[in-house]
mmCIF file of C-alpha atoms and ligand atoms in Angstrom:
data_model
loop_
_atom_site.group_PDB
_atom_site.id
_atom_site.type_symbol
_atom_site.label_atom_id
_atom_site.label_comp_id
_atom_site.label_asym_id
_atom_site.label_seq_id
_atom_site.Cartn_x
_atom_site.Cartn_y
_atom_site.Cartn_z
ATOM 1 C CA UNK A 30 21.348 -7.135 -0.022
ATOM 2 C CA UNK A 31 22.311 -5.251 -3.077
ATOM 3 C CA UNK A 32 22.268 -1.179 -2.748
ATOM 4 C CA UNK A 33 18.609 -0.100 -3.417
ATOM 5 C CA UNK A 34 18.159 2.939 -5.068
ATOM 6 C CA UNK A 35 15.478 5.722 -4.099
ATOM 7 C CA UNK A 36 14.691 8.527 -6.344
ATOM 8 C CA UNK A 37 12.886 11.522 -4.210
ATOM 9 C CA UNK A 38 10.648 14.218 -5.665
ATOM 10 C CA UNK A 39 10.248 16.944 -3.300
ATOM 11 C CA UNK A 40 9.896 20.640 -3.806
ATOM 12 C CA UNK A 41 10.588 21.710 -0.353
ATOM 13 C CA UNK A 42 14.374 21.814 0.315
ATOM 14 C CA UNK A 43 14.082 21.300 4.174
ATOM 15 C CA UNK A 44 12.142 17.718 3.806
ATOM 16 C CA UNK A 45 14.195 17.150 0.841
ATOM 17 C CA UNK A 46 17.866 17.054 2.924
ATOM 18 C CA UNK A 47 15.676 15.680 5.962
ATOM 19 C CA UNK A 48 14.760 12.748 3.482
ATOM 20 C CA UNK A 49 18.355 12.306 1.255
ATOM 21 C CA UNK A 50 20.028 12.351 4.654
ATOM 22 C CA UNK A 51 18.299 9.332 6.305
ATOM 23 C CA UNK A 52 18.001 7.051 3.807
ATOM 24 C CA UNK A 53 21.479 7.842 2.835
ATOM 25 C CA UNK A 54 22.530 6.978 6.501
ATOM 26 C CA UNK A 55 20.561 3.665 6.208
ATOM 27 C CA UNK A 56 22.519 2.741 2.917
ATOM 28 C CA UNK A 57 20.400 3.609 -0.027
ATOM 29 C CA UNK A 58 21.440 5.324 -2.902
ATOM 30 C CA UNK A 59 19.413 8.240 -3.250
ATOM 31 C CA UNK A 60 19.074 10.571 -6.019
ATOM 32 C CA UNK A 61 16.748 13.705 -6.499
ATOM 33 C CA UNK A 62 14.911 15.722 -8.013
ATOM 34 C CA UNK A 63 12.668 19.111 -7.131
ATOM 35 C CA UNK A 64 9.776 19.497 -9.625
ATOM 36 C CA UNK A 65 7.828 17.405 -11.721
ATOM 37 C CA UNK A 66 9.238 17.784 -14.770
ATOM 38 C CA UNK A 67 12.944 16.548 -13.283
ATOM 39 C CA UNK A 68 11.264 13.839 -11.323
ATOM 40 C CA UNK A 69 9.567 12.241 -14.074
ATOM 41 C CA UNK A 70 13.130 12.659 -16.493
ATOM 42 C CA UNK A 71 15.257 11.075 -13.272
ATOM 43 C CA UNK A 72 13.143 8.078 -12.737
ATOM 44 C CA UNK A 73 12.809 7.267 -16.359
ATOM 45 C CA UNK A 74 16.735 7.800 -16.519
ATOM 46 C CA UNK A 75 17.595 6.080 -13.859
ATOM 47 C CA UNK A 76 15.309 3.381 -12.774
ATOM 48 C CA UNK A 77 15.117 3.386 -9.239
ATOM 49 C CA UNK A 78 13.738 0.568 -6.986
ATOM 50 C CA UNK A 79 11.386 3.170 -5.386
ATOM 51 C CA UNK A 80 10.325 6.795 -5.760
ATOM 52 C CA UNK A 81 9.526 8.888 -2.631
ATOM 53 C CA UNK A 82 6.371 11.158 -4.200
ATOM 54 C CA UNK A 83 5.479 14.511 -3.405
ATOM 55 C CA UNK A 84 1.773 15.396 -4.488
ATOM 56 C CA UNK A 85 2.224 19.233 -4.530
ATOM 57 C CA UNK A 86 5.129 19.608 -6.850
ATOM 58 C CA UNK A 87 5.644 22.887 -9.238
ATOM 59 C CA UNK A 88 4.707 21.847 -13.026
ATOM 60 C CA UNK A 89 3.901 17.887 -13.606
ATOM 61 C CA UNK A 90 2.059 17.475 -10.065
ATOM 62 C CA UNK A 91 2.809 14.682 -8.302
ATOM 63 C CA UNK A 92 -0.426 12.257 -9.393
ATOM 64 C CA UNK A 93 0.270 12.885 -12.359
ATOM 65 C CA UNK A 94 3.508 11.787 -12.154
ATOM 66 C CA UNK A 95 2.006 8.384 -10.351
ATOM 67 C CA UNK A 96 -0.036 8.331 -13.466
ATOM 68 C CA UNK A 97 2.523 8.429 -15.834
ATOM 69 C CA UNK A 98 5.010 6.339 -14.085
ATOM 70 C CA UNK A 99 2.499 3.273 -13.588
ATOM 71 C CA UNK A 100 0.916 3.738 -17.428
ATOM 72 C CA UNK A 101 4.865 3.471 -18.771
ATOM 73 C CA UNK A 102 5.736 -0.500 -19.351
ATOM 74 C CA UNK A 103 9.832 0.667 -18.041
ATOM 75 C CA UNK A 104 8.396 2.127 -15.175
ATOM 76 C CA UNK A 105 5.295 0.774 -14.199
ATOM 77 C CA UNK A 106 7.038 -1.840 -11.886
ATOM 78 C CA UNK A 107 8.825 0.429 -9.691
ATOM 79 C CA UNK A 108 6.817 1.009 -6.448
ATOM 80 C CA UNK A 109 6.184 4.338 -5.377
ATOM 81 C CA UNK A 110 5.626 5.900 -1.931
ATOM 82 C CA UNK A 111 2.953 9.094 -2.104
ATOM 83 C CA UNK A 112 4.349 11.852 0.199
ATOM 84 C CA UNK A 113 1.304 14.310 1.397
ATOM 85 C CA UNK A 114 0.173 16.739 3.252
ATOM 86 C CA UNK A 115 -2.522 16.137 5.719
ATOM 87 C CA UNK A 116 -5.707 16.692 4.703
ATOM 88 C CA UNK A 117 -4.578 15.289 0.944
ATOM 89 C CA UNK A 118 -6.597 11.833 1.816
ATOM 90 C CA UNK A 119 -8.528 12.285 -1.344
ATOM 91 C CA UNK A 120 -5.619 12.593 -3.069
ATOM 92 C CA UNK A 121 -3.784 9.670 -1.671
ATOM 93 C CA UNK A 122 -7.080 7.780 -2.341
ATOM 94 C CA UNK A 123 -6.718 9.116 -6.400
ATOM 95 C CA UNK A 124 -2.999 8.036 -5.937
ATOM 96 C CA UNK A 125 -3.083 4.637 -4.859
ATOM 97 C CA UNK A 126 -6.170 4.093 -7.393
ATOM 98 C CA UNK A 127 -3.274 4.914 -10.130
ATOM 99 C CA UNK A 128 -0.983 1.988 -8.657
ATOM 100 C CA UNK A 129 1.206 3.842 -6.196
ATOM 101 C CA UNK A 130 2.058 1.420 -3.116
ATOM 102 C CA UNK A 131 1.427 3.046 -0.306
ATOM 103 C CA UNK A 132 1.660 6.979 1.455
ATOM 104 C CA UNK A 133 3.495 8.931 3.928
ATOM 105 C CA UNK A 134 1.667 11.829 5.880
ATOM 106 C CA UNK A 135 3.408 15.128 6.646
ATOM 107 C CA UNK A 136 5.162 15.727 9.412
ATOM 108 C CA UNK A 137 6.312 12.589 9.097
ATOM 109 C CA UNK A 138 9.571 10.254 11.183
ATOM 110 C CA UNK A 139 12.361 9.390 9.349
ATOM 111 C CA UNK A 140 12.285 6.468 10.956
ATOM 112 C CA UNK A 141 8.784 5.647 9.990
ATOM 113 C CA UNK A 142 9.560 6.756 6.688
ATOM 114 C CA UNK A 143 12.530 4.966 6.038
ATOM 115 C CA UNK A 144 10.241 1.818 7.798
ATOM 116 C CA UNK A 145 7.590 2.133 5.232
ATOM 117 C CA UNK A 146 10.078 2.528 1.915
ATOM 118 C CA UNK A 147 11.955 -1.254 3.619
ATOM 119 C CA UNK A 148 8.582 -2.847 3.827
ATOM 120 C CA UNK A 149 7.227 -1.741 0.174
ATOM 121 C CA UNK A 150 10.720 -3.251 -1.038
ATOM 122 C CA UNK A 151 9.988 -6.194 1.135
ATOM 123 C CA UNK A 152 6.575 -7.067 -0.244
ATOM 124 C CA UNK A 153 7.957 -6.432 -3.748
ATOM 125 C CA UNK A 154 10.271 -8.948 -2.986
ATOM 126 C CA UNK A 155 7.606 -11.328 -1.490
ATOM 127 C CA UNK A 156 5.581 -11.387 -4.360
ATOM 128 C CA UNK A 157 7.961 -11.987 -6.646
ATOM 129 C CA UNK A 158 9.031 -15.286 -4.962
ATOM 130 C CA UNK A 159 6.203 -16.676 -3.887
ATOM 131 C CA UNK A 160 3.466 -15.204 -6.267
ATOM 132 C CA UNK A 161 0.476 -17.245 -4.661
ATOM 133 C CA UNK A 162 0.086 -18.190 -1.330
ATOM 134 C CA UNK A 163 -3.196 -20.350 -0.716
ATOM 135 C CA UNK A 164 -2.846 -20.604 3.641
ATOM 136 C CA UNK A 165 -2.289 -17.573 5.172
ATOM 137 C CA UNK A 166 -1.898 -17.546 8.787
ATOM 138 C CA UNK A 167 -1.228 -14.651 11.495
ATOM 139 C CA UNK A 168 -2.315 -14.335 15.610
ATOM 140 C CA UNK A 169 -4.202 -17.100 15.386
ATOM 141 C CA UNK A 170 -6.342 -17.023 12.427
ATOM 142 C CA UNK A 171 -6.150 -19.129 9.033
ATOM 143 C CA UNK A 172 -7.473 -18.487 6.388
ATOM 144 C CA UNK A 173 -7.047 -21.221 3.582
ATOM 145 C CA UNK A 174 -8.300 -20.136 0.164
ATOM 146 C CA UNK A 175 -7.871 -23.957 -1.157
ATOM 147 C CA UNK A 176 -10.566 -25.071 1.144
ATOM 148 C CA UNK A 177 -12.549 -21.753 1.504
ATOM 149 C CA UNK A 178 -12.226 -21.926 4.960
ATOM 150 C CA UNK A 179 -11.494 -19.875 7.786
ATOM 151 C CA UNK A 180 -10.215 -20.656 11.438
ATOM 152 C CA UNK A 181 -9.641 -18.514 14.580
ATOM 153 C CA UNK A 182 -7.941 -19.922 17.087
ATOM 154 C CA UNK A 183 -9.020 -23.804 15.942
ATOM 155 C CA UNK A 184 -12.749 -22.727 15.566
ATOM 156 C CA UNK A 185 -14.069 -22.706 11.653
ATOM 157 C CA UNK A 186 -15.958 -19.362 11.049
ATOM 158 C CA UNK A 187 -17.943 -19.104 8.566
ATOM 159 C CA UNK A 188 -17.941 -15.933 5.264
ATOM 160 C CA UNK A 189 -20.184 -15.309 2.876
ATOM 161 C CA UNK A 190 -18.183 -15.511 -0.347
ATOM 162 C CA UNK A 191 -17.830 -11.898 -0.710
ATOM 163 C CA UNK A 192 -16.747 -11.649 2.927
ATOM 164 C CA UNK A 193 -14.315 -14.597 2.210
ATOM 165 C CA UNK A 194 -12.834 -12.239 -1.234
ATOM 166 C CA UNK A 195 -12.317 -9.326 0.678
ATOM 167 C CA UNK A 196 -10.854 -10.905 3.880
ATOM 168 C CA UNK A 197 -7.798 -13.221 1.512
ATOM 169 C CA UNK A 198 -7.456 -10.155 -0.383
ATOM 170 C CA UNK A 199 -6.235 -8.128 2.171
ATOM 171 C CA UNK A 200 -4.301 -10.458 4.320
ATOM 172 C CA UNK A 201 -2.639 -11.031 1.119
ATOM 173 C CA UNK A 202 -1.374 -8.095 0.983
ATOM 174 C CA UNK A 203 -0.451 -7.463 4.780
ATOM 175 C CA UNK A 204 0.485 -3.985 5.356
ATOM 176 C CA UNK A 205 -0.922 -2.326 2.248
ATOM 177 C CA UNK A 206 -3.715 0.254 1.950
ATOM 178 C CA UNK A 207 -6.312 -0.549 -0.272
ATOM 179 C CA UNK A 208 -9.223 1.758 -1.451
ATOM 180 C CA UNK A 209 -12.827 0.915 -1.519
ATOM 181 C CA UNK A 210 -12.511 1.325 -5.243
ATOM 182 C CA UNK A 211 -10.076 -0.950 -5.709
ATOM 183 C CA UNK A 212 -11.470 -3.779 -3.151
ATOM 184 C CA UNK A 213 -14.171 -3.275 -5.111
ATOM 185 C CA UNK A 214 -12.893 -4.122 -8.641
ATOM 186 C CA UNK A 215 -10.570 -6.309 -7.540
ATOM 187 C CA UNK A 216 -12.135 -8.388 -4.952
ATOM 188 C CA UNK A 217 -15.751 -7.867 -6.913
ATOM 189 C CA UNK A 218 -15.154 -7.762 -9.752
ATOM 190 C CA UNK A 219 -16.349 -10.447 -11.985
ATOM 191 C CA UNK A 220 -18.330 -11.599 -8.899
ATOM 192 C CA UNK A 221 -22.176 -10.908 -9.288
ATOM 193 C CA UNK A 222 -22.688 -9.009 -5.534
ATOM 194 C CA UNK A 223 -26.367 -7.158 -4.457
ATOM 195 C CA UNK A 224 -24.265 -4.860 -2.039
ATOM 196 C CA UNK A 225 -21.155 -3.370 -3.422
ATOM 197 C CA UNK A 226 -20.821 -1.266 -0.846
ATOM 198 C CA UNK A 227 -17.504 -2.694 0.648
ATOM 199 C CA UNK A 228 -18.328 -1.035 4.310
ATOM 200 C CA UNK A 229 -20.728 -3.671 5.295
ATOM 201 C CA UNK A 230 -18.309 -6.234 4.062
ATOM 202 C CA UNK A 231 -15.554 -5.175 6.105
ATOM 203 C CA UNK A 232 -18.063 -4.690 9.002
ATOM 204 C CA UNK A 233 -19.414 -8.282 8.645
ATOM 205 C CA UNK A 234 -16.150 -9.654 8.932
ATOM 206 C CA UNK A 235 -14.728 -7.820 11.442
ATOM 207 C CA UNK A 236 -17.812 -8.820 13.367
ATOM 208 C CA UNK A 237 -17.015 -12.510 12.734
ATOM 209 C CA UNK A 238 -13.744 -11.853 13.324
ATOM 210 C CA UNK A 239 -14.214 -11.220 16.554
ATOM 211 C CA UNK A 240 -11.455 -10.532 19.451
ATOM 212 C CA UNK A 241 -9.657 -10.379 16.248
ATOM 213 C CA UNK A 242 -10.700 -7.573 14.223
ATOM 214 C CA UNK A 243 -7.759 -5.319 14.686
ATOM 215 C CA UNK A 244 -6.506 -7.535 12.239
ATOM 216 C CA UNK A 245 -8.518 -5.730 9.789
ATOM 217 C CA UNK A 246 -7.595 -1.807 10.381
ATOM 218 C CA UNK A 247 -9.357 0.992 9.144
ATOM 219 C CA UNK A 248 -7.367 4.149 7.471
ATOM 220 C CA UNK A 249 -9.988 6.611 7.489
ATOM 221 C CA UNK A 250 -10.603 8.930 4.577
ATOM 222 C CA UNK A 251 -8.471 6.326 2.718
ATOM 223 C CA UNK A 252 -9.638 2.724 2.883
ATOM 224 C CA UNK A 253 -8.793 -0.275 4.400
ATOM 225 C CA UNK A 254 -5.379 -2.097 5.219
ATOM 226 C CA UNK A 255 -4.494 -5.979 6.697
ATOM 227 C CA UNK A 256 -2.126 -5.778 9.940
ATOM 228 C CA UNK A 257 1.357 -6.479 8.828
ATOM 229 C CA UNK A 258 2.963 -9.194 10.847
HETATM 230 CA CA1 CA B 5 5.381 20.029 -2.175
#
């Protein structure tokens, strides 16, 4: 694998070194910057495969930033990782609603971290080469978009549409955190639905679901996010 490159936008100099330092040990090429203003300059500069994200940065905050970065046709590619403070949910719920990829919690493991930035590179490489999958299959269940259908463990269940949308929408994106906003436009969107309140979805299908509905995990204050394998 080539060297990826991480840009990281952090105001506070402990996490900063904390966060340079261990994806530097695990072979990425990280560069940095400390406010907004910098950030936004580096990434543009440089093009990174991923930007760590601080929210609470001095001058361009860090949503803004997302903003920016995802509205930009050079950047707008380049996956980005929200870095917040607890309590932030709202925020991460704002930031993912502006296309960033998924969000770290402070205190936070390097380990963890450095596990989330390798599986938002991995996806990005996933859907690049193979953009549509039509069977998905994981612990059992299938779910096979071609024929509508869905099986658990060799049994056919049966979804209402809607159920069906939201279900292949987030199992095709394992390991990603969706907002109800965005299941909502995306899985609903041209679809003419009485209840667009994506809750009783999810609950309907996790009912259905069965033995199985950890599959489907909640990420309160945030949305809703398919088990990665
Ligand atoms: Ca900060």
């Amino acid at each position: 694998m080539a060297v990826k490159k991480v840009a990281v936008i952090e105001d506070e100099p402990d996490i900063l070194d904390i966060l340079v330092y261990n994806l530097g040990r695990e072979g990425f090429d990280v560069v940095s910057a400390e406010n907004g203003e910098e950030g936004l300059a580096l990434v543009r500069q440089k093009k990174p495969d991923i930007v760590l994200l601080d929210l609470m940065l001095p001058g361009i905050d860090g949503l803004e930033i997302c903003r920016r970065l995802k509205t930009e046709a050079p950047t707008s590619s380049i996956p980005v990782i929200l870095v917040t403070a607890k309590g932030e949910e709202s925020d991460v719920v704002l930031g993912l609603g502006l296309g960033a990829d998924d969000y770290v919690i402070k205190p936070f493991s390097p380990r963890e971290l450095v596990a989330r930035v390798k599986a938002v590179l991995r996806r990005g490489e996933q859907s690049a080469s193979q953009d549509k999958n039509d069977r998905i299959e994981i612990d059992g269940l299938l779910i096979d978009a071609s024929k509508y259908k869905v099986m658990l463990e060799g049994q056919e269940i049966s979804f209402t549409a809607t159920e069906f949308g939201v279900l292949f929408y987030l199992a095709s994106h394992p390991g990603r955190v969706f907002t109800r906003e965005q299941l909502i436009n995306k899985v609903l969107g041209d679809v003419v639905v009485v209840d667009r309140n994506i809750d009783v979805h999810v609950r309907a299908i996790r009912k259905k679901l069965g033995s199985h509905q950890y599959l489907v995990e909640t990420i309160r204050g945030v949305g809703y996010r398919f088990k990665e394998n």
